[in-house]
CSV table of N, CA and C and ligand atoms in Angstrom, one decimal:
chain,number,residue,atom,x,y,z
A,1,UNK,N,83.7,111.6,59.4
A,1,UNK,CA,83.6,111.8,60.9
A,1,UNK,C,82.3,110.9,60.9
A,2,UNK,N,82.3,110.6,62.4
A,2,UNK,CA,81.2,109.2,62.9
A,2,UNK,C,80.1,110.4,63.2
A,3,UNK,N,79.2,109.3,63.1
A,3,UNK,CA,77.8,110.1,63.4
A,3,UNK,C,77.4,110.9,64.4
A,4,UNK,N,78.3,110.5,65.7
A,4,UNK,CA,77.9,111.2,66.5
A,4,UNK,C,78.8,111.9,67.2
A,5,UNK,N,79.6,112.6,66.1
A,5,UNK,CA,80.7,113.5,66.6
A,5,UNK,C,80.7,114.9,66.3
A,6,UNK,N,79.4,115.4,66.3
A,6,UNK,CA,78.4,117.0,66.0
A,6,UNK,C,78.8,117.3,64.6
A,7,UNK,N,79.1,116.4,63.7
A,7,UNK,CA,79.0,116.9,62.5
A,7,UNK,C,77.4,117.2,61.8
A,8,UNK,N,77.8,117.8,60.7
A,8,UNK,CA,76.4,118.1,60.2
A,8,UNK,C,76.0,117.4,59.8
A,9,UNK,N,73.9,117.4,60.3
A,9,UNK,CA,73.0,116.3,60.0
A,9,UNK,C,72.1,117.2,59.3
A,10,UNK,N,70.8,116.1,58.9
A,10,UNK,CA,69.6,116.5,57.7
A,10,UNK,C,69.2,117.7,59.0
A,11,UNK,N,69.2,117.7,60.1
A,11,UNK,CA,68.7,119.0,60.6
A,11,UNK,C,69.2,120.2,60.3
A,12,UNK,N,70.5,120.2,60.1
A,12,UNK,CA,71.7,121.1,59.7
A,12,UNK,C,71.0,121.7,58.6
A,13,UNK,N,70.7,120.8,58.0
A,13,UNK,CA,70.3,121.3,56.0
A,13,UNK,C,69.0,122.1,56.4
A,14,UNK,N,68.0,121.4,57.3
A,14,UNK,CA,67.0,122.1,57.5
A,14,UNK,C,66.8,123.6,58.4
A,15,UNK,N,67.7,123.0,59.1
A,15,UNK,CA,68.0,125.1,59.2
A,15,UNK,C,68.2,125.7,58.4
A,16,UNK,N,69.4,125.4,57.3
A,16,UNK,CA,69.4,125.8,56.3
A,16,UNK,C,68.7,126.0,55.0
A,17,UNK,N,67.3,125.9,55.4
A,17,UNK,CA,66.7,125.2,54.1
A,17,UNK,C,67.6,125.1,52.9
A,18,UNK,N,68.1,123.9,53.2
A,18,UNK,CA,68.9,123.3,52.0
A,18,UNK,C,68.0,122.3,51.5
A,19,UNK,N,67.3,121.9,52.7
A,19,UNK,CA,66.4,120.6,52.4
A,19,UNK,C,64.7,121.5,53.1
A,20,UNK,N,63.6,120.5,52.5
A,20,UNK,CA,62.4,121.2,53.1
A,20,UNK,C,61.9,120.6,54.2
A,21,UNK,N,61.1,121.0,55.2
A,21,UNK,CA,60.6,120.8,56.2
A,21,UNK,C,59.6,121.4,56.6
A,22,UNK,N,58.4,120.8,56.6
A,22,UNK,CA,57.1,121.8,57.6
A,22,UNK,C,57.4,121.8,59.2
A,23,UNK,N,57.6,123.3,58.5
A,23,UNK,CA,58.2,124.2,59.5
A,23,UNK,C,56.7,125.0,60.8
A,24,UNK,N,56.8,124.1,61.9
A,24,UNK,CA,55.7,125.2,62.6
A,24,UNK,C,55.9,126.2,63.5
A,25,UNK,N,57.3,126.6,64.1
A,25,UNK,CA,57.6,127.2,64.8
A,25,UNK,C,59.6,127.9,64.7
A,26,UNK,N,59.8,129.2,64.5
A,26,UNK,CA,61.0,129.6,64.5
A,26,UNK,C,61.3,130.5,65.5
A,27,UNK,N,62.5,130.7,65.9
A,27,UNK,CA,62.8,132.3,66.9
A,27,UNK,C,64.3,132.2,66.7
A,28,UNK,N,65.1,133.0,67.2
A,28,UNK,CA,66.6,133.0,66.9
A,28,UNK,C,67.4,131.6,67.2
A,29,UNK,N,66.6,131.3,68.4
A,29,UNK,CA,67.4,129.9,69.1
A,29,UNK,C,66.9,128.7,68.8
A,30,UNK,N,66.1,128.7,68.1
A,30,UNK,CA,65.5,127.3,67.8
A,30,UNK,C,64.5,127.3,66.7
A,31,UNK,N,64.0,125.9,66.0
A,31,UNK,CA,63.2,125.7,65.0
A,31,UNK,C,62.5,124.1,65.3
A,32,UNK,N,60.9,124.7,64.9
A,32,UNK,CA,60.5,123.5,65.4
A,32,UNK,C,59.7,122.9,63.4
A,33,UNK,N,59.6,121.6,63.4
A,33,UNK,CA,59.3,121.0,62.6
A,33,UNK,C,58.5,119.8,62.1
A,34,UNK,N,57.9,119.1,61.8
A,34,UNK,CA,56.8,118.0,61.4
A,34,UNK,C,58.1,116.6,61.7
A,35,UNK,N,57.8,115.9,62.3
A,35,UNK,CA,58.8,114.6,61.8
A,35,UNK,C,58.1,113.7,60.7
A,36,UNK,N,59.2,113.7,59.8
A,36,UNK,CA,59.1,113.0,58.5
A,36,UNK,C,57.9,111.6,58.8
A,37,UNK,N,58.6,110.9,59.9
A,37,UNK,CA,57.7,109.8,60.1
A,37,UNK,C,57.1,109.8,61.6
A,38,UNK,N,55.7,110.3,61.2
A,38,UNK,CA,55.0,110.8,62.6
A,38,UNK,C,54.6,109.5,63.3
A,39,UNK,N,55.2,109.4,65.0
A,39,UNK,CA,54.6,108.1,65.4
A,39,UNK,C,53.2,108.6,66.1
A,40,UNK,N,52.8,109.6,66.1
A,40,UNK,CA,51.5,109.7,66.6
A,40,UNK,C,51.0,111.3,65.9
A,41,UNK,N,49.2,111.1,66.2
A,41,UNK,CA,48.6,112.6,65.2
A,41,UNK,C,49.7,113.5,64.9
A,42,UNK,N,50.0,114.1,66.1
A,42,UNK,CA,51.1,115.3,66.1
A,42,UNK,C,52.4,114.6,66.7
A,43,UNK,N,53.2,115.1,65.8
A,43,UNK,CA,54.3,114.8,66.0
A,43,UNK,C,55.7,115.5,65.5
A,44,UNK,N,56.3,116.2,66.6
A,44,UNK,CA,57.2,117.7,66.0
A,44,UNK,C,58.5,117.5,66.8
A,45,UNK,N,59.5,118.0,66.3
A,45,UNK,CA,60.6,117.9,66.5
A,45,UNK,C,60.8,119.3,66.9
A,46,UNK,N,62.0,119.5,68.6
A,46,UNK,CA,61.7,121.1,68.4
A,46,UNK,C,63.7,120.5,68.4
A,47,UNK,N,64.5,121.7,67.8
A,47,UNK,CA,65.7,121.7,67.8
A,47,UNK,C,66.6,123.0,68.0
A,48,UNK,N,67.8,123.2,68.4
A,48,UNK,CA,68.1,124.1,68.7
A,48,UNK,C,69.1,124.3,67.3
A,49,UNK,N,69.3,125.6,66.7
A,49,UNK,CA,70.0,126.0,65.8
A,49,UNK,C,71.5,126.1,65.8
A,50,UNK,N,72.2,126.1,67.5
A,50,UNK,CA,73.4,125.4,67.5
A,50,UNK,C,73.7,124.2,67.5
A,51,UNK,N,74.4,123.6,66.7
A,51,UNK,CA,74.3,122.2,66.5
A,51,UNK,C,75.2,121.0,67.6
A,52,UNK,N,74.4,121.1,68.9
A,52,UNK,CA,74.9,120.4,69.7
A,52,UNK,C,74.3,118.9,69.5
A,53,UNK,N,75.0,118.2,69.6
A,53,UNK,CA,74.7,116.4,68.9
A,53,UNK,C,74.1,115.8,69.9
A,54,UNK,N,74.2,115.6,71.3
A,54,UNK,CA,73.4,115.1,71.8
A,54,UNK,C,72.8,115.9,73.5
A,55,UNK,N,72.0,115.5,74.2
A,55,UNK,CA,71.5,115.4,75.2
A,55,UNK,C,73.1,115.5,76.5
A,56,UNK,N,73.7,114.7,76.0
A,56,UNK,CA,74.8,114.4,77.5
A,56,UNK,C,76.1,115.4,77.0
A,57,UNK,N,76.0,115.9,75.7
A,57,UNK,CA,77.2,116.6,75.5
A,57,UNK,C,76.8,118.1,76.0
A,58,UNK,N,75.8,118.3,76.7
A,58,UNK,CA,75.3,119.8,77.2
A,58,UNK,C,76.1,120.0,78.1
A,59,UNK,N,76.6,121.2,78.4
A,59,UNK,CA,77.2,121.8,79.6
A,59,UNK,C,76.1,122.7,80.7
A,60,UNK,N,76.8,123.2,81.8
A,60,UNK,CA,76.1,124.1,82.3
A,60,UNK,C,76.2,125.6,81.4
A,61,UNK,N,76.9,125.9,80.7
A,61,UNK,CA,76.7,127.4,79.9
A,61,UNK,C,75.6,126.9,78.7
A,62,UNK,N,75.0,125.9,78.9
A,62,UNK,CA,74.0,125.8,78.2
A,62,UNK,C,72.6,125.6,78.8
A,63,UNK,N,72.4,126.0,79.8
A,63,UNK,CA,71.5,125.8,80.7
A,63,UNK,C,70.0,126.7,79.9
A,64,UNK,N,70.0,127.9,79.8
A,64,UNK,CA,69.0,128.8,79.1
A,64,UNK,C,68.6,128.4,77.6
A,65,UNK,N,69.6,127.9,77.1
A,65,UNK,CA,69.2,127.3,75.6
A,65,UNK,C,68.2,126.0,76.1
A,66,UNK,N,68.6,125.5,76.8
A,66,UNK,CA,67.8,124.1,77.0
A,66,UNK,C,66.8,124.4,78.0
A,67,UNK,N,66.2,125.8,78.9
A,67,UNK,CA,65.1,126.4,79.2
A,67,UNK,C,64.3,126.6,78.4
A,68,UNK,N,64.9,127.4,77.4
A,68,UNK,CA,64.3,127.7,75.8
A,68,UNK,C,63.5,126.6,75.0
A,69,UNK,N,64.3,125.7,74.8
A,69,UNK,CA,64.2,124.4,74.6
A,69,UNK,C,62.6,124.2,74.9
A,70,UNK,N,62.4,123.8,76.3
A,70,UNK,CA,61.2,123.2,76.8
A,70,UNK,C,60.5,124.4,77.0
A,71,UNK,N,60.8,125.5,77.1
A,71,UNK,CA,59.5,126.7,76.8
A,71,UNK,C,58.9,127.0,75.5
A,72,UNK,N,59.5,126.6,74.4
A,72,UNK,CA,59.4,126.5,73.2
A,72,UNK,C,58.4,125.1,72.9
A,73,UNK,N,58.5,123.7,73.7
A,73,UNK,CA,57.8,122.8,73.8
A,73,UNK,C,56.6,123.3,74.2
A,74,UNK,N,56.4,123.8,75.5
A,74,UNK,CA,54.7,124.0,75.6
A,74,UNK,C,54.2,125.2,74.4
A,75,UNK,N,55.0,126.2,74.0
A,75,UNK,CA,54.6,127.0,73.4
A,75,UNK,C,53.9,126.4,71.8
A,76,UNK,N,54.8,125.3,71.4
A,76,UNK,CA,54.3,124.5,69.9
A,76,UNK,C,52.9,124.0,70.2
A,77,UNK,N,53.3,123.1,71.9
A,77,UNK,CA,51.8,122.3,72.0
A,77,UNK,C,50.6,122.9,72.4
A,78,UNK,N,50.9,123.8,72.9
A,78,UNK,CA,49.3,124.9,72.8
A,78,UNK,C,49.1,125.5,71.4
A,79,UNK,N,50.3,125.8,71.0
A,79,UNK,CA,49.9,126.3,69.3
A,79,UNK,C,49.2,125.2,68.7
A,80,UNK,N,49.6,123.7,68.6
A,80,UNK,CA,48.8,123.1,68.0
A,80,UNK,C,47.6,122.2,68.6
A,81,UNK,N,47.5,123.1,69.5
A,81,UNK,CA,45.9,121.7,70.5
A,81,UNK,C,46.3,121.5,71.4
A,82,UNK,N,47.4,120.7,71.7
A,82,UNK,CA,47.5,119.6,72.8
A,82,UNK,C,46.9,120.0,73.9
A,83,UNK,N,45.9,120.3,74.4
A,83,UNK,CA,45.1,120.9,75.5
A,83,UNK,C,44.9,119.8,76.4
A,84,UNK,N,45.0,118.2,75.8
A,84,UNK,CA,44.6,117.2,77.0
A,84,UNK,C,46.0,116.5,76.9
A,85,UNK,N,47.3,117.0,76.5
A,85,UNK,CA,48.6,116.4,77.2
A,85,UNK,C,49.2,115.9,75.6
A,86,UNK,N,50.3,115.5,76.6
A,86,UNK,CA,51.1,115.2,75.0
A,86,UNK,C,52.4,114.6,75.9
A,87,UNK,N,53.8,114.0,75.4
A,87,UNK,CA,54.4,113.2,75.6
A,87,UNK,C,55.7,114.0,75.0
A,88,UNK,N,56.8,114.5,76.0
A,88,UNK,CA,58.1,115.0,75.2
A,88,UNK,C,59.3,114.2,75.6
A,89,UNK,N,60.0,114.0,74.5
A,89,UNK,CA,61.1,112.9,74.4
A,89,UNK,C,62.5,113.3,74.2
A,90,UNK,N,63.3,113.2,74.2
A,90,UNK,CA,64.8,113.2,74.3
A,90,UNK,C,65.1,111.9,74.1
A,91,UNK,N,65.5,111.4,73.1
A,91,UNK,CA,66.5,109.8,72.8
A,91,UNK,C,68.5,110.4,72.7
A,92,UNK,N,68.7,109.8,73.8
A,92,UNK,CA,70.6,109.9,73.8
A,92,UNK,C,71.2,109.1,73.4
A,93,UNK,N,71.9,109.1,72.3
A,93,UNK,CA,72.9,108.0,72.7
A,93,UNK,C,72.5,107.0,71.3
A,94,UNK,N,73.2,106.0,71.5
A,94,UNK,CA,73.1,104.8,70.8
A,94,UNK,C,71.6,103.6,71.3
A,95,UNK,N,72.1,103.5,73.0
A,95,UNK,CA,71.1,103.0,73.5
A,95,UNK,C,69.5,103.4,74.2
A,96,UNK,N,69.7,104.9,73.8
A,96,UNK,CA,68.6,105.8,74.1
A,96,UNK,C,67.6,105.9,72.7
A,97,UNK,N,68.7,105.2,71.9
A,97,UNK,CA,67.7,105.5,70.5
A,97,UNK,C,68.0,106.3,69.0
A,98,UNK,N,68.5,106.9,69.8
A,98,UNK,CA,69.0,108.5,69.1
A,98,UNK,C,69.7,107.9,67.4
A,99,UNK,N,68.7,108.5,66.2
A,99,UNK,CA,69.3,108.3,65.2
A,99,UNK,C,69.7,109.5,64.6
A,100,UNK,N,69.7,110.8,64.8
A,100,UNK,CA,70.2,112.0,64.1
A,100,UNK,C,70.9,112.7,65.6
A,101,UNK,N,72.2,112.8,65.1
A,101,UNK,CA,72.8,113.6,66.1
A,101,UNK,C,73.1,115.2,66.1
A,102,UNK,N,71.7,115.7,66.2
A,102,UNK,CA,71.6,117.0,66.1
A,102,UNK,C,70.5,116.5,67.4
A,103,UNK,N,70.8,117.7,68.9
A,103,UNK,CA,70.1,117.3,69.8
A,103,UNK,C,68.6,117.9,69.2
A,104,UNK,N,67.8,117.0,69.7
A,104,UNK,CA,66.4,117.4,69.2
A,104,UNK,C,64.6,116.9,70.2
A,105,UNK,N,64.0,117.2,70.4
A,105,UNK,CA,62.9,116.8,71.2
A,105,UNK,C,61.8,116.5,70.8
A,106,UNK,N,61.5,115.4,70.7
A,106,UNK,CA,59.9,115.5,70.0
A,106,UNK,C,59.0,115.3,70.7
A,107,UNK,N,57.7,115.7,70.3
A,107,UNK,CA,56.7,116.0,70.6
A,107,UNK,C,55.7,114.9,70.4
A,108,UNK,N,55.0,114.4,70.6
A,108,UNK,CA,54.1,113.4,70.6
A,108,UNK,C,52.8,113.7,70.9
A,109,UNK,N,51.8,113.8,70.6
A,109,UNK,CA,50.6,114.1,71.0
A,109,UNK,C,49.2,113.7,69.8
A,110,UNK,N,48.2,113.9,70.1
A,110,UNK,CA,46.9,113.5,69.6
A,110,UNK,C,46.6,111.9,69.7
A,111,UNK,N,46.8,111.3,70.7
A,111,UNK,CA,46.8,110.2,71.0
A,111,UNK,C,47.2,109.4,72.5
A,112,UNK,N,46.3,109.0,73.1
A,112,UNK,CA,46.7,108.5,74.3
A,112,UNK,C,48.0,107.5,74.3
A,113,UNK,N,49.0,107.8,75.1
A,113,UNK,CA,50.7,107.5,75.2
A,113,UNK,C,50.3,105.9,75.8
A,114,UNK,N,51.1,105.4,76.1
A,114,UNK,CA,51.7,103.9,76.4
A,114,UNK,C,52.9,104.3,77.2
A,115,UNK,N,52.8,103.3,78.9
A,115,UNK,CA,54.0,103.4,79.4
A,115,UNK,C,54.3,101.9,80.2
A,116,UNK,N,55.2,101.4,79.7
A,116,UNK,CA,56.8,102.3,79.3
A,116,UNK,C,56.7,101.9,78.2
A,117,UNK,N,57.6,103.0,77.5
A,117,UNK,CA,58.0,102.8,75.8
A,117,UNK,C,59.0,101.8,75.8
A,118,UNK,N,59.1,101.5,74.4
A,118,UNK,CA,59.7,100.4,74.3
A,118,UNK,C,61.5,100.6,74.6
B,1,AMP,P1,65.5,110.0,67.0
B,1,AMP,O1,65.3,109.0,66.7
B,1,AMP,O2,65.3,110.5,68.3
B,1,AMP,O3,66.9,110.4,67.1
B,1,AMP,O4,64.9,110.8,66.1
B,1,AMP,C1,65.1,111.6,64.8
B,1,AMP,C2,63.9,111.5,63.5
B,1,AMP,O5,64.2,112.7,63.1
B,1,AMP,C3,62.6,110.8,63.5
B,1,AMP,O6,61.6,110.7,64.3
B,1,AMP,C4,63.1,111.0,61.9
B,1,AMP,O7,61.7,110.6,61.6
B,1,AMP,C5,63.2,112.2,62.1
B,1,AMP,N1,63.7,112.7,61.1
B,1,AMP,C6,64.7,112.2,59.9
B,1,AMP,N2,64.9,112.9,59.3
B,1,AMP,C7,63.8,114.2,58.9
B,1,AMP,C8,63.7,114.9,57.7
B,1,AMP,N3,64.2,115.4,57.2
B,1,AMP,N4,62.7,115.6,58.5
B,1,AMP,C9,61.9,115.6,59.4
B,1,AMP,N5,62.0,114.5,60.2
B,1,AMP,C10,63.0,113.8,60.2
């Protein structure tokens, strides 16, 4: 199966506890854990438990889940003390720089962010 076909990924293994992760939040729909290669003092990934490969694969039936993921970003950012702000990134597809084909929202914080991103 190709990498972006919606097949199992390393994040699926984290959801099933087959490999370790530093989990900071979990509920019935999603999971948040620290990125293994942090690009900021705080770098957390929020993922749905449902294995959606990428944002461009979502449909209107996913609207509640997508809202839940954003509200989870806000909740986790508060939990981690990002009171001065943070950045949320969804890399999508090859040109978007996506490397793991399980939808994920990056929360980056703890330092000032630059614009534009690379
Ligand atoms: P993206 O390039 O947007 O697809 O982001 C994938 C992210 O997943 C990268 O920032 C990686 O550092 C991160 N990552 C890959 N494997 C793991 C892992 N086992 N645990 C935590 N983060 C991971």
